mmCIF file of C-alpha atoms and ligand atoms in Angstrom:
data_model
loop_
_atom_site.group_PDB
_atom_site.id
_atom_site.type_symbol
_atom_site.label_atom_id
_atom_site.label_comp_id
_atom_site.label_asym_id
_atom_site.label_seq_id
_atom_site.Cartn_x
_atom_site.Cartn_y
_atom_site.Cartn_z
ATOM 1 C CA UNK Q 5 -6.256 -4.939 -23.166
ATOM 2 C CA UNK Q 6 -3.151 -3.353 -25.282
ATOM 3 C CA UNK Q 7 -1.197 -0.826 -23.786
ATOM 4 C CA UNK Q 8 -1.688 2.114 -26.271
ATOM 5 C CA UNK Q 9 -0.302 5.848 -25.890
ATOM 6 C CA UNK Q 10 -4.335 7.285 -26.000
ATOM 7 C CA UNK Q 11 -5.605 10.380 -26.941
ATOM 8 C CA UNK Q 12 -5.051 12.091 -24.188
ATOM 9 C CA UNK Q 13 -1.094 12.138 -24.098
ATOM 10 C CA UNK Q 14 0.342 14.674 -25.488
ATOM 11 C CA UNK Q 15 4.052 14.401 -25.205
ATOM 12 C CA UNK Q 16 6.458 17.389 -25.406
ATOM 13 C CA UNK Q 17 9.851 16.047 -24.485
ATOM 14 C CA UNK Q 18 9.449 16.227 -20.867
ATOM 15 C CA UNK Q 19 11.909 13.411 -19.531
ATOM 16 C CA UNK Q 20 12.750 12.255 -16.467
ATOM 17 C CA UNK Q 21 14.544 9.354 -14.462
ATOM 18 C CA UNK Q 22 12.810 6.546 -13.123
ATOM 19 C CA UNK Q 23 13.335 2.624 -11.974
ATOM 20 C CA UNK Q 24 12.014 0.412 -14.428
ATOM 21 C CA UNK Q 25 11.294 -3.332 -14.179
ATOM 22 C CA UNK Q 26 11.239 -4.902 -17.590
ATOM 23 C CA UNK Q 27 12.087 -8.396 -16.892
ATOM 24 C CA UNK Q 28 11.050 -10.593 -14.059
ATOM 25 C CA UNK Q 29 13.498 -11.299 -11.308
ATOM 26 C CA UNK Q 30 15.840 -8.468 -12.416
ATOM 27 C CA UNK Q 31 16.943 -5.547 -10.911
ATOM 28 C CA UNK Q 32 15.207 -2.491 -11.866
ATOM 29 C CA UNK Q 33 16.909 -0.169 -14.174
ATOM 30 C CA UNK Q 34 17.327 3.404 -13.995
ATOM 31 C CA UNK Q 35 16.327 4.623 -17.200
ATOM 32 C CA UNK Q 36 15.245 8.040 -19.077
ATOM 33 C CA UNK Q 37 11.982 8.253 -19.749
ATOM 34 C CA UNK Q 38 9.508 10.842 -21.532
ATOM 35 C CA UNK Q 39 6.549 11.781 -19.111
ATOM 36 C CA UNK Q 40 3.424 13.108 -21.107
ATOM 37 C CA UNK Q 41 1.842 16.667 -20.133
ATOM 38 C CA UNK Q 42 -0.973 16.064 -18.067
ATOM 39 C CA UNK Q 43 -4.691 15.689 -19.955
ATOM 40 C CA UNK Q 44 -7.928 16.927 -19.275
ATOM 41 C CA UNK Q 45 -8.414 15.671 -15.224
ATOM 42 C CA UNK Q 46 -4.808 14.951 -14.666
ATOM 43 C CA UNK Q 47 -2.051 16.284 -12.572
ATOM 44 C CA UNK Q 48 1.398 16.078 -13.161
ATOM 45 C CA UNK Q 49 3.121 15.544 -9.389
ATOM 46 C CA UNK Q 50 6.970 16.083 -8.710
ATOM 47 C CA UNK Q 51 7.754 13.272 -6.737
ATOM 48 C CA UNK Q 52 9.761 13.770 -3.137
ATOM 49 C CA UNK Q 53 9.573 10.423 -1.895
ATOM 50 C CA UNK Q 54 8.022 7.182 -2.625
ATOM 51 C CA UNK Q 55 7.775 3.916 -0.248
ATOM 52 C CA UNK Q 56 8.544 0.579 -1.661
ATOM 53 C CA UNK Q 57 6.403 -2.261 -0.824
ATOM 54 C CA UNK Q 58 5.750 -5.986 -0.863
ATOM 55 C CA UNK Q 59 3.694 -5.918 -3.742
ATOM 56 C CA UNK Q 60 5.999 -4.308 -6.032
ATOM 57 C CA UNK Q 61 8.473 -6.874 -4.977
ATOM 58 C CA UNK Q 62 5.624 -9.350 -6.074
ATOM 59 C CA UNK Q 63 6.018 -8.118 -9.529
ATOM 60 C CA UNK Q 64 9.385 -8.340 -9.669
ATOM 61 C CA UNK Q 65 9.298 -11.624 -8.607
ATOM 62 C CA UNK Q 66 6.727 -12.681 -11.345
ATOM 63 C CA UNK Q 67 4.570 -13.724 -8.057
ATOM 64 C CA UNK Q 68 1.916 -11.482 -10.378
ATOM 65 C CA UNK Q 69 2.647 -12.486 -13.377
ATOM 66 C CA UNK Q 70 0.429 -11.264 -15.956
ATOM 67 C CA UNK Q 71 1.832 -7.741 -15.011
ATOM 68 C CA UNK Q 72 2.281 -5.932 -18.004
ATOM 69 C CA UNK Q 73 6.199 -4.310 -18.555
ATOM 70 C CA UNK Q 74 7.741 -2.139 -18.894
ATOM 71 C CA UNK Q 75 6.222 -0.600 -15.873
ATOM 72 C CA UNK Q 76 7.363 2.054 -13.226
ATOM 73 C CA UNK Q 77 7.170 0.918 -9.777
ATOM 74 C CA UNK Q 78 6.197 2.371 -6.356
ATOM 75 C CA UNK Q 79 2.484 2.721 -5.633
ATOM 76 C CA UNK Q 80 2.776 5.056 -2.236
ATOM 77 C CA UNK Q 81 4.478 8.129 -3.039
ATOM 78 C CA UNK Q 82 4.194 12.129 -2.056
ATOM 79 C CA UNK Q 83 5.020 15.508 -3.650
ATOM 80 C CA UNK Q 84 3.895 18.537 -5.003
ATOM 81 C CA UNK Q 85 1.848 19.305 -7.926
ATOM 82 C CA UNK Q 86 3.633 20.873 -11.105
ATOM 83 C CA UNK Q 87 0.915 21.059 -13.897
ATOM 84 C CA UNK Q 88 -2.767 20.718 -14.147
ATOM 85 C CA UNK Q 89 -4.819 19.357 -16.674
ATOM 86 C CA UNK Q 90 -8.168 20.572 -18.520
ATOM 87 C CA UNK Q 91 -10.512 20.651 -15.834
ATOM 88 C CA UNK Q 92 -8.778 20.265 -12.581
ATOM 89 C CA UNK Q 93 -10.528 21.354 -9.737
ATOM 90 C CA UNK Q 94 -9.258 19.406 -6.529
ATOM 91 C CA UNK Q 95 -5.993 20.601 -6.459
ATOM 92 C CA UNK Q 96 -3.802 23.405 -7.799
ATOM 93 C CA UNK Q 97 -0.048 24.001 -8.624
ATOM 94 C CA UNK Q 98 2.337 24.106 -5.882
ATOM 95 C CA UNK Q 99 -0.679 21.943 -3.477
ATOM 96 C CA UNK Q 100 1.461 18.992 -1.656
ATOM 97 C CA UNK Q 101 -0.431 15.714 -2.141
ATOM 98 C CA UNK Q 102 0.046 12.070 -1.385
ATOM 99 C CA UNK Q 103 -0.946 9.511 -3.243
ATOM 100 C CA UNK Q 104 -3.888 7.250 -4.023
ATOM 101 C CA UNK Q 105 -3.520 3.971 -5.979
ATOM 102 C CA UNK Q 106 -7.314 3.696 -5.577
ATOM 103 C CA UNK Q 107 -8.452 6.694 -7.755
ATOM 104 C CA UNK Q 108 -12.047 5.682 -7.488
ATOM 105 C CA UNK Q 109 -14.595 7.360 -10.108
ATOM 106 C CA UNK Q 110 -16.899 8.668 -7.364
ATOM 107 C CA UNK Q 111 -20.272 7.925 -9.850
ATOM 108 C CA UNK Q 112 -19.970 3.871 -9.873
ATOM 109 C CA UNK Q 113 -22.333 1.833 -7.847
ATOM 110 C CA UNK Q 114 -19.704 0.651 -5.149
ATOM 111 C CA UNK Q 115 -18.603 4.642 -5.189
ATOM 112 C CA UNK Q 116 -21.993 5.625 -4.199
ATOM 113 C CA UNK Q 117 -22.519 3.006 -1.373
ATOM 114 C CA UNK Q 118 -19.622 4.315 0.092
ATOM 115 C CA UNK Q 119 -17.025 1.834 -1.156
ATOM 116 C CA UNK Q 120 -14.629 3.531 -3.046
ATOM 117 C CA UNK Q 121 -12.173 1.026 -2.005
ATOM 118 C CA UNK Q 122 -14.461 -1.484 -4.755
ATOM 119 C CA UNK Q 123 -14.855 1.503 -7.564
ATOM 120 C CA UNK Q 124 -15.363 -0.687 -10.462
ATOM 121 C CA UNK Q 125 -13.733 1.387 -13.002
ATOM 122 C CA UNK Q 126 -10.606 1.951 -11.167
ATOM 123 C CA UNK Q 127 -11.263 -1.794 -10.985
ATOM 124 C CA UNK Q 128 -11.406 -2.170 -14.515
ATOM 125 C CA UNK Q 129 -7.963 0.019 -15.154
ATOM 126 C CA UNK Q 130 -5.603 0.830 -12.364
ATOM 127 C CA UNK Q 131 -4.924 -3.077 -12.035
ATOM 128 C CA UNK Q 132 -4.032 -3.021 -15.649
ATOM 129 C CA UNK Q 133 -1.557 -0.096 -14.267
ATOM 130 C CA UNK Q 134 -2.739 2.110 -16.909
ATOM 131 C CA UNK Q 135 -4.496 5.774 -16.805
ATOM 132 C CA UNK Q 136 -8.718 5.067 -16.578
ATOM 133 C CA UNK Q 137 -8.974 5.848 -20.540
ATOM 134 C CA UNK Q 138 -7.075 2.460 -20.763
ATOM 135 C CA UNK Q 139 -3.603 3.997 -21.965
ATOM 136 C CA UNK Q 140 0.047 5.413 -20.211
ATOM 137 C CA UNK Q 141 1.482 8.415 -19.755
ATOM 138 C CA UNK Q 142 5.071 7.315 -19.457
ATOM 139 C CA UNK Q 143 7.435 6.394 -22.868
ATOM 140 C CA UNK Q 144 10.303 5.401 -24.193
ATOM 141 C CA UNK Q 145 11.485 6.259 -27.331
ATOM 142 C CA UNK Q 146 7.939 4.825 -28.791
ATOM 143 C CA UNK Q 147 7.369 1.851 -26.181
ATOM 144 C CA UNK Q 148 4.567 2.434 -23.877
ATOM 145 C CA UNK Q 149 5.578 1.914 -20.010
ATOM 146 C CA UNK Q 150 3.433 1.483 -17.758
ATOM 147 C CA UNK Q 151 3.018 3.007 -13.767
ATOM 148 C CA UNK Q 152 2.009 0.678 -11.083
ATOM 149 C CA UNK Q 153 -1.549 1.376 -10.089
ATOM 150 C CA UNK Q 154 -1.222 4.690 -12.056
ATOM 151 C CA UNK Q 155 0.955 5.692 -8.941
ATOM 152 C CA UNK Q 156 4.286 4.685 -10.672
ATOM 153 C CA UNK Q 157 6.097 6.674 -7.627
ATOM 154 C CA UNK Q 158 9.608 5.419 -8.292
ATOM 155 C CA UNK Q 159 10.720 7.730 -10.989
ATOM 156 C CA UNK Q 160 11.025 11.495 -10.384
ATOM 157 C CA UNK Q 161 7.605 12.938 -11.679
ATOM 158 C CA UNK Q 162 4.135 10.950 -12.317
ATOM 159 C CA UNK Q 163 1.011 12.159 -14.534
ATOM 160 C CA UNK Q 164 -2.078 10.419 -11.972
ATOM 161 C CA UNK Q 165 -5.930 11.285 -12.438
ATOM 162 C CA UNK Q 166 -6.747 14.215 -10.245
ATOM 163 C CA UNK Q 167 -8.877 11.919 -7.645
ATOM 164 C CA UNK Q 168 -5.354 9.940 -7.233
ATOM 165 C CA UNK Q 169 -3.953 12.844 -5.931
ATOM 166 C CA UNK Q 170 -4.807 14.284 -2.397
ATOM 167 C CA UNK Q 171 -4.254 17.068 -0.830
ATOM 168 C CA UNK Q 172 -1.892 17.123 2.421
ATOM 169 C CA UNK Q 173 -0.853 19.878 4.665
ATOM 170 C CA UNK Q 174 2.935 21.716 3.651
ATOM 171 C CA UNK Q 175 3.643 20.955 6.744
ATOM 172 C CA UNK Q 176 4.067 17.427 6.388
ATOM 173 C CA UNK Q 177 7.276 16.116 5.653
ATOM 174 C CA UNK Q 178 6.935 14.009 1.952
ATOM 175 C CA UNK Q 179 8.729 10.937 3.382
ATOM 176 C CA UNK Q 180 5.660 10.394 5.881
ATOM 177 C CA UNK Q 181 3.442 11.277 3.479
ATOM 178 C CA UNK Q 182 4.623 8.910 1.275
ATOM 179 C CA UNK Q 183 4.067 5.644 3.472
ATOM 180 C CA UNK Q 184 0.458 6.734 4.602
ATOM 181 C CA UNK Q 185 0.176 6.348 0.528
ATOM 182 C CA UNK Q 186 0.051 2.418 0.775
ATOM 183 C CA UNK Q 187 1.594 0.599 4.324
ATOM 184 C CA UNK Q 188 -0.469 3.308 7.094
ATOM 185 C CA UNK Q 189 -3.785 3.823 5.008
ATOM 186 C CA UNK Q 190 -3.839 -0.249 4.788
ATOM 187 C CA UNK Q 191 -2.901 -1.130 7.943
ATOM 188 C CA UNK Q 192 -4.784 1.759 10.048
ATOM 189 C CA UNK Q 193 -7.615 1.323 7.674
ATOM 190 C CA UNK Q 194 -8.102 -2.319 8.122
ATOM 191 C CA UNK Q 195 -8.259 -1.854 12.114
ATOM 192 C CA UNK Q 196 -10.436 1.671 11.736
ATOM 193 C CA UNK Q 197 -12.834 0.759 9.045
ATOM 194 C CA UNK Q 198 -12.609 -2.639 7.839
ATOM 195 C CA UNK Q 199 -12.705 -4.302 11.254
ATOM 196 C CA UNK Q 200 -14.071 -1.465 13.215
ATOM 197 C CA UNK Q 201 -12.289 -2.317 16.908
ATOM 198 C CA UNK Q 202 -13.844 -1.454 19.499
ATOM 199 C CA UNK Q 203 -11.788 0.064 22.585
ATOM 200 C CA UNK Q 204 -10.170 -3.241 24.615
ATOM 201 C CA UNK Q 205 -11.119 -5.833 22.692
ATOM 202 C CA UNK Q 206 -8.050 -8.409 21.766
ATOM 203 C CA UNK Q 207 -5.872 -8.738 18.513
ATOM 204 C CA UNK Q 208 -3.037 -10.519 16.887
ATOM 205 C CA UNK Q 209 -1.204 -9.369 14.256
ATOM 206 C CA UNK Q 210 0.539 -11.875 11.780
ATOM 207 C CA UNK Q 211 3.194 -10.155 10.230
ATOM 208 C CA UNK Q 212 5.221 -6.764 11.480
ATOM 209 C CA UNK Q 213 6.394 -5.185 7.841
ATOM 210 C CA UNK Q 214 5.122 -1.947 6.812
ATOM 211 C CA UNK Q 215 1.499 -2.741 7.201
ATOM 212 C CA UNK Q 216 1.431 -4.960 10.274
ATOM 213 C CA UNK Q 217 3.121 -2.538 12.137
ATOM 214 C CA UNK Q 218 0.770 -0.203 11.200
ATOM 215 C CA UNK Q 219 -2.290 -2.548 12.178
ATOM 216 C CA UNK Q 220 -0.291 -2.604 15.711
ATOM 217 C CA UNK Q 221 -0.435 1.089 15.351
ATOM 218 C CA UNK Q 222 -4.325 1.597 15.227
ATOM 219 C CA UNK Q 223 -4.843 -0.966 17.351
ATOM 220 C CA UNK Q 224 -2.810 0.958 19.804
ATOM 221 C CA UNK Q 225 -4.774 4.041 19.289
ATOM 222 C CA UNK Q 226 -7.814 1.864 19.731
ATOM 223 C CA UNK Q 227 -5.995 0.305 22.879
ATOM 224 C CA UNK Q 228 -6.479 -2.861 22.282
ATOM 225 C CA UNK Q 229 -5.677 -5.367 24.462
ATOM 226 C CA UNK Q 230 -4.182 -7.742 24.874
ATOM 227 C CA UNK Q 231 -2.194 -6.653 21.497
ATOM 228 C CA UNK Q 232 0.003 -9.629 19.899
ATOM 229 C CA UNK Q 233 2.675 -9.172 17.974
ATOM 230 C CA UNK Q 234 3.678 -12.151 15.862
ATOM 231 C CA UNK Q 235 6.997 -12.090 13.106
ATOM 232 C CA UNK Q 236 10.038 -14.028 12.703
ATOM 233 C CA UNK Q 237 12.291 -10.795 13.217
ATOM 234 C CA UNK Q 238 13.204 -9.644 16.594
ATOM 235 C CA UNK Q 239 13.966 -6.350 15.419
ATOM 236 C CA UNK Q 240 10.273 -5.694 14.283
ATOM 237 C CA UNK Q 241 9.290 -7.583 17.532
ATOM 238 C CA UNK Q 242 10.831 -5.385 19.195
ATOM 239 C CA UNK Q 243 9.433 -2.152 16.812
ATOM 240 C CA UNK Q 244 5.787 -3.382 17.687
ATOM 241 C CA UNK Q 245 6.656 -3.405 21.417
ATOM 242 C CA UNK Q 246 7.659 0.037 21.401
ATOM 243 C CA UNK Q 247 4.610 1.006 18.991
ATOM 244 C CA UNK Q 248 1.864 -0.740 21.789
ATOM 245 C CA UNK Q 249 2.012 -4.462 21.507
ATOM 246 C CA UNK Q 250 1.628 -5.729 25.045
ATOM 247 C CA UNK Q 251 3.026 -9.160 23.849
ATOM 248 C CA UNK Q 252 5.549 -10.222 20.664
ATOM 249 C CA UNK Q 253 5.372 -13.864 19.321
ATOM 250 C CA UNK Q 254 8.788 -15.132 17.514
ATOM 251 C CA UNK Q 255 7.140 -17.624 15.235
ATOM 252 C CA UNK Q 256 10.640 -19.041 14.503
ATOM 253 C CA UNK Q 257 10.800 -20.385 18.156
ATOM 254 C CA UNK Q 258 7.163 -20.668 18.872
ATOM 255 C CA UNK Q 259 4.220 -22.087 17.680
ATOM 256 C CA UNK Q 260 2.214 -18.768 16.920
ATOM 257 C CA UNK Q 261 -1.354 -20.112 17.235
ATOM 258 C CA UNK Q 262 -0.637 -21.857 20.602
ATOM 259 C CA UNK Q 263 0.900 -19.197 21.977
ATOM 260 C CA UNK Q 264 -1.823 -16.630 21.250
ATOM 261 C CA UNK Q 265 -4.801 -19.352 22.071
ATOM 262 C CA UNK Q 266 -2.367 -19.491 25.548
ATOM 263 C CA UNK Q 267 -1.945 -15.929 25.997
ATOM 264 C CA UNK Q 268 -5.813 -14.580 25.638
ATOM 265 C CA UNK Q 269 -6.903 -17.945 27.082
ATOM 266 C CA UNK Q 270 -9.293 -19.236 23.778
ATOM 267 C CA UNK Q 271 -8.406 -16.379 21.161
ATOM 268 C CA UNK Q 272 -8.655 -13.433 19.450
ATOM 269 C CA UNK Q 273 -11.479 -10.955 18.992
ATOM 270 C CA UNK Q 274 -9.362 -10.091 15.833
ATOM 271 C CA UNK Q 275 -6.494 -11.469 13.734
ATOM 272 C CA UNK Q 276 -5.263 -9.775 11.398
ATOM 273 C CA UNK Q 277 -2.874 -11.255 8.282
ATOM 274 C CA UNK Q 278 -0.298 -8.973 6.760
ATOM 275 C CA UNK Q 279 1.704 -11.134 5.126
ATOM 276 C CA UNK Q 280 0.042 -13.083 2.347
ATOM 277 C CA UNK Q 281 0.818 -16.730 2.633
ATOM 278 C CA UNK Q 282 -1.262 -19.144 3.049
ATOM 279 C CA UNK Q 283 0.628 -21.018 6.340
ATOM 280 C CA UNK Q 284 -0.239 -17.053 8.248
ATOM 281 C CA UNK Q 285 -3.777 -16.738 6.357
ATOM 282 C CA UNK Q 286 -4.242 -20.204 8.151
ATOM 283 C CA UNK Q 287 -2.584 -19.241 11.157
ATOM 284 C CA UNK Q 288 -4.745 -15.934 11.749
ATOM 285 C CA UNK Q 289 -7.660 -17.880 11.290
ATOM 286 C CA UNK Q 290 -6.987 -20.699 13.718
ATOM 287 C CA UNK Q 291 -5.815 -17.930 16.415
ATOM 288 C CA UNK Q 292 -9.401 -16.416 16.177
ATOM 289 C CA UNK Q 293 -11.922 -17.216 19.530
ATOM 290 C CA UNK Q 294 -15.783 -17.323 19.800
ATOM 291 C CA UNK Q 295 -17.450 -14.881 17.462
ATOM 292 C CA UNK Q 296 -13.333 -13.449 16.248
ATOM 293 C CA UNK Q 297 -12.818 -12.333 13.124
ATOM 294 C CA UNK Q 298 -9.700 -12.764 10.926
ATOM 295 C CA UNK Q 299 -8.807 -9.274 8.830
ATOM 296 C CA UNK Q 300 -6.960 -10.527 5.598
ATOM 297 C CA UNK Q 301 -4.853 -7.614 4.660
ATOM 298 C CA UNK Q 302 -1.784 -9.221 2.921
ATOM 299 C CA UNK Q 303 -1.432 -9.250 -0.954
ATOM 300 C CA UNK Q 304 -0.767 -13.279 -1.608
ATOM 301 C CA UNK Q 305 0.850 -14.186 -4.649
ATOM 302 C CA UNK Q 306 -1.027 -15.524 -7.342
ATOM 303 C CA UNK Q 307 -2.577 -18.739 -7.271
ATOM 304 C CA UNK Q 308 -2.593 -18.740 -3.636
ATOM 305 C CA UNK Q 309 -5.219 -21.133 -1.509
ATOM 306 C CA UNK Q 310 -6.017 -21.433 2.171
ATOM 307 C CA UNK Q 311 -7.834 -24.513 3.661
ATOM 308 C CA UNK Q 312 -10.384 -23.330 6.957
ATOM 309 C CA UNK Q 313 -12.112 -25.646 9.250
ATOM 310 C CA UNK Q 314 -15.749 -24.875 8.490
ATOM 311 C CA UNK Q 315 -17.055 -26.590 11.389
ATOM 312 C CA UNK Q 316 -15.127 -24.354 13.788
ATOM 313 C CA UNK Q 317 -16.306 -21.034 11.697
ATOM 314 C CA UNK Q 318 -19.850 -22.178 11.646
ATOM 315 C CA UNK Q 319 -19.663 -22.951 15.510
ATOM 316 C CA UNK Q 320 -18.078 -20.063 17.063
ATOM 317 C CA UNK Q 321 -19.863 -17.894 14.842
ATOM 318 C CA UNK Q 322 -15.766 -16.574 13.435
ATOM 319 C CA UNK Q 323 -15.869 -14.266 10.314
ATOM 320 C CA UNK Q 324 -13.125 -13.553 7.530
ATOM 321 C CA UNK Q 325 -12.929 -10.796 6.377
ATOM 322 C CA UNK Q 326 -11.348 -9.126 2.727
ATOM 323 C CA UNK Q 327 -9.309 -5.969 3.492
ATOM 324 C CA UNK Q 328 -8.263 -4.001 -0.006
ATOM 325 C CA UNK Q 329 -6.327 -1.111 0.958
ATOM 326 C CA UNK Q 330 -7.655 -0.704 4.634
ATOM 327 C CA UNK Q 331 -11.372 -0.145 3.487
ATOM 328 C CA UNK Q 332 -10.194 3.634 2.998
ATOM 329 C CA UNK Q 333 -11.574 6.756 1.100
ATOM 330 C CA UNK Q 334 -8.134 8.465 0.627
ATOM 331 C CA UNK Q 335 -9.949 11.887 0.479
ATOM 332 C CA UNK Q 336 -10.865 11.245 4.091
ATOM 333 C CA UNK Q 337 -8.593 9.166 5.603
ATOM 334 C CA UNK Q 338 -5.181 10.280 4.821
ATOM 335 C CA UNK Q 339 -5.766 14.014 6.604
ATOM 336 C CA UNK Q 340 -7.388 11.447 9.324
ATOM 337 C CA UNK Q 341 -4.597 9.558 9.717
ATOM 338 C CA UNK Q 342 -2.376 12.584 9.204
ATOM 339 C CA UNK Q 343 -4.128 13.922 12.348
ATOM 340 C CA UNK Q 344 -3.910 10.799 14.368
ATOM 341 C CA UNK Q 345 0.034 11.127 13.723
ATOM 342 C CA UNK Q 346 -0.258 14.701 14.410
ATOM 343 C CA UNK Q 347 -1.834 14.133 17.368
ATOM 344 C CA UNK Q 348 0.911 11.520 18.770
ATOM 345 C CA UNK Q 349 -1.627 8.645 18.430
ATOM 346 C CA UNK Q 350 0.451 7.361 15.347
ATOM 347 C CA UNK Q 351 4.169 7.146 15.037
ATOM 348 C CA UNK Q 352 4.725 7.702 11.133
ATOM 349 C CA UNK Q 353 8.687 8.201 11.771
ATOM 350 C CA UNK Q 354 9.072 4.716 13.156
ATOM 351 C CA UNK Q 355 7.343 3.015 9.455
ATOM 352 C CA UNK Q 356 10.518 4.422 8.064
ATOM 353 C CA UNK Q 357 13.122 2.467 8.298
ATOM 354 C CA UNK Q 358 15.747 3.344 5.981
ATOM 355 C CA UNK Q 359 16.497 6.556 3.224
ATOM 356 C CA UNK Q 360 18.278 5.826 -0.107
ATOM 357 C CA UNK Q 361 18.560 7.967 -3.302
ATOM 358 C CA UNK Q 362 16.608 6.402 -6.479
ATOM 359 C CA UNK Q 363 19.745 4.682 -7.774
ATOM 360 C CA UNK Q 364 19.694 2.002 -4.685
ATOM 361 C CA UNK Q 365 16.447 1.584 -4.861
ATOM 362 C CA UNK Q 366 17.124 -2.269 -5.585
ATOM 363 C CA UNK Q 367 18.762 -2.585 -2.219
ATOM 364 C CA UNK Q 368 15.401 -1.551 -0.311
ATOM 365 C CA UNK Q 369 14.126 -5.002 -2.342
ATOM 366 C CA UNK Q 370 16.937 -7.191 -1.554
ATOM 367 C CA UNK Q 371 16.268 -6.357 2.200
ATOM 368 C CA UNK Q 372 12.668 -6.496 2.130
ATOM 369 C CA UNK Q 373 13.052 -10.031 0.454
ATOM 370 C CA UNK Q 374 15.197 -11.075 3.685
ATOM 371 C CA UNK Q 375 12.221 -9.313 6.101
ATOM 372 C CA UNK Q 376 14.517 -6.673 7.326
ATOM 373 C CA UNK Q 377 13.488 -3.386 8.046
ATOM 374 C CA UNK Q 378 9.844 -2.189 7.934
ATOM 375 C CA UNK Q 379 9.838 0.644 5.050
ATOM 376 C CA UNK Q 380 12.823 1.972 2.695
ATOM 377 C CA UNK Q 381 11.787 5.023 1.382
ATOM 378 C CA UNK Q 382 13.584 6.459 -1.703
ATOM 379 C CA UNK Q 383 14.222 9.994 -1.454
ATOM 380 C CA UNK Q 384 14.136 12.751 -4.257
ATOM 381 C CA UNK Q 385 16.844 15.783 -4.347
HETATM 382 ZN ZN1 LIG C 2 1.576 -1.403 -1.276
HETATM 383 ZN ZN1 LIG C 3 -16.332 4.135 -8.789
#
């Protein structure tokens, strides 16, 4: 599929700054860019903040490499809506929103079986990282660029289908909002709706970034127990122990799968993987016990395989299960998980780790490449 402008940009000279990616393994540039006016069932979103997560790192690693670039990063992002499109009914100028990188079509068959996690035709498109007609809404001079997942969150405003864009409470501060975009909805979606815990029953979590500690999060609210924490940083250990975890695995020092086999005496009721590699993918699945199911959440790179022991899944009756962005319908389950945090049963402040301005946005990916911290969160003025 080409990257063409489409008929539905219409571009007045609207610019605005954003990080671009437009070589592999490069830092992202800070570049001006001309943003089109939002088209019939669009909304044009000033940005206030916008996560950064493993999977743009992914692409700038080439780990995905048939992205297509120039692109604008950042695929969680919050902020308030500054034009409407033809059409618009869902939200309205001034509205705060966070946003969806699943902005499903609501009228495919997946939609209406109450998967909109599956929509084919944001299937079809928002992988592409292009609007659902097939074309972008971002330019430069006369080169299309492209926004990740139609999000494109790092760069200072974003044009994103109206079902991309949901509506949050004023009261919640953008920089929360933001995270609950991607890391929260993933990780409290995979333990609310993918796996469906039930109160006391045992997990491990492989993997204490962004999402992971946001699995450990639901799983707290679902008290799960006991709750294992397993990473190779002892600052996130010790993150999950504050969040609920009633035990932390360092897998540098440690054999992970022993040690949770050891600690629930035969294994989890679920494991899940928020990392993406196949060693943890193997890991979670090993860690499982009779009838345990393993919760694959992390994005692997491309290419990526995992051997399982067939004999063991057919005997103990174990399941594995696909997790794309925590099972969630965004309409629903960001004010739901805006209400567990509002409630104290989730800690949003603790996902973010750090604050920068756009123009050091490369730093949050030099430290999430060396597994510190759990989100950087790039701040607009
Ligand atoms: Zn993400
Ligand atoms: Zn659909």
């Amino acid at each position: 599929m080409g990257c063409r402008m489409g008929d539905g940009a219409r571009f007045e000279g609207r610019m605005i700054r954003a990080a671009v990616l437009r070589e592999v393994n490069r830092p992202l540039e800070i570049e001006e860019l001309e943003i089109a006016e939002p088209g019939a069932g669009e909304v044009m979103v000033r940005l206030g903040a916008s996560g950064t997560c493993h999977s743009d790192l992914h692409i700038i690693n080439g780990e995905w490499a048939e992205t297509r670039r120039p692109i604008v990063l950042g695929h969680e992002g919050a902020g308030e809506v500054v034009a409407v499109g033809p059409g618009v009914d869902r939200v309205g100028l001034g509205d705060h929103v966070a946003l969806s990188w699943l902005p499903s079509c609501g009228r495919c068959r997946q939609c209406l079986a109450g998967r909109p996690q599956l929509c084919q035709k944001a299937l079809e498109t928002v992988h592409e990282n292009l609007m659902p007609d097939g074309s972008s809404r971002l330019r430069s001079g006369d080169e299309p660029v492209s926004s990740m997942l139609t999000v494109g969150s790092l760069g200072e405003y974003t044009v994103v289908p109206e079902n991309g864009a949901i509506r949050i409470d004023d009261s919640v501060p953008l920089d929360l909002a933001a995270v609950v975009g991607c890391a929260v909805a993933t990780g409290v979606g995979a333990v609310l709706n993918t796996a469906r815990i039930e109160a006391g029953q045992s997990v491990a979590v492989v993997g204490c970034g962004g999402v992971g500690i946001s699995v450990v999060q639901g799983c707290t609210a679902m008290s799960a127990e006991p709750l294992i924490a397993i990473d190779a940083n002892p600052e996130k250990l010790a993150l999950a122990k504050r969040l609920g975890a009633t035990h932390t695995v360092d897998a540098t020092s440690v054999d992970a799968v022993e040690a949770v086999q050891e600690i629930t005496g035969g294994g989890v009721d679920y494991a899940f993987e928020a990392i993406g590699l196949k060693a943890t993918i193997e890991q979670a699945i090993a860690m499982l016990g009779p009838a345990g199911a393993a919760v694959l959440v992390g994005m692997p790179p491309d290419g990526t395989t995992a051997e399982i022991d067939p004999m063991t899944i057919t005997s103990f009756e174990q399941r594995i299960l696909g997790c794309i962005y925590g099972s969630c319908n965004p309409p629903v389950d960001f004010p739901r998980i805006l209400g567990l945090h509002r409630r104290g049963r989730l800690d949003l402040d603790s996902i973010v780790s750090r604050r920068i301005p756009l123009e050091q946005v490369n730093e949050a990916f030099t430290a999430m490449a060396a597994g510190e911290g759990v989100r950087t969160v790039v701040v607009y003025e």
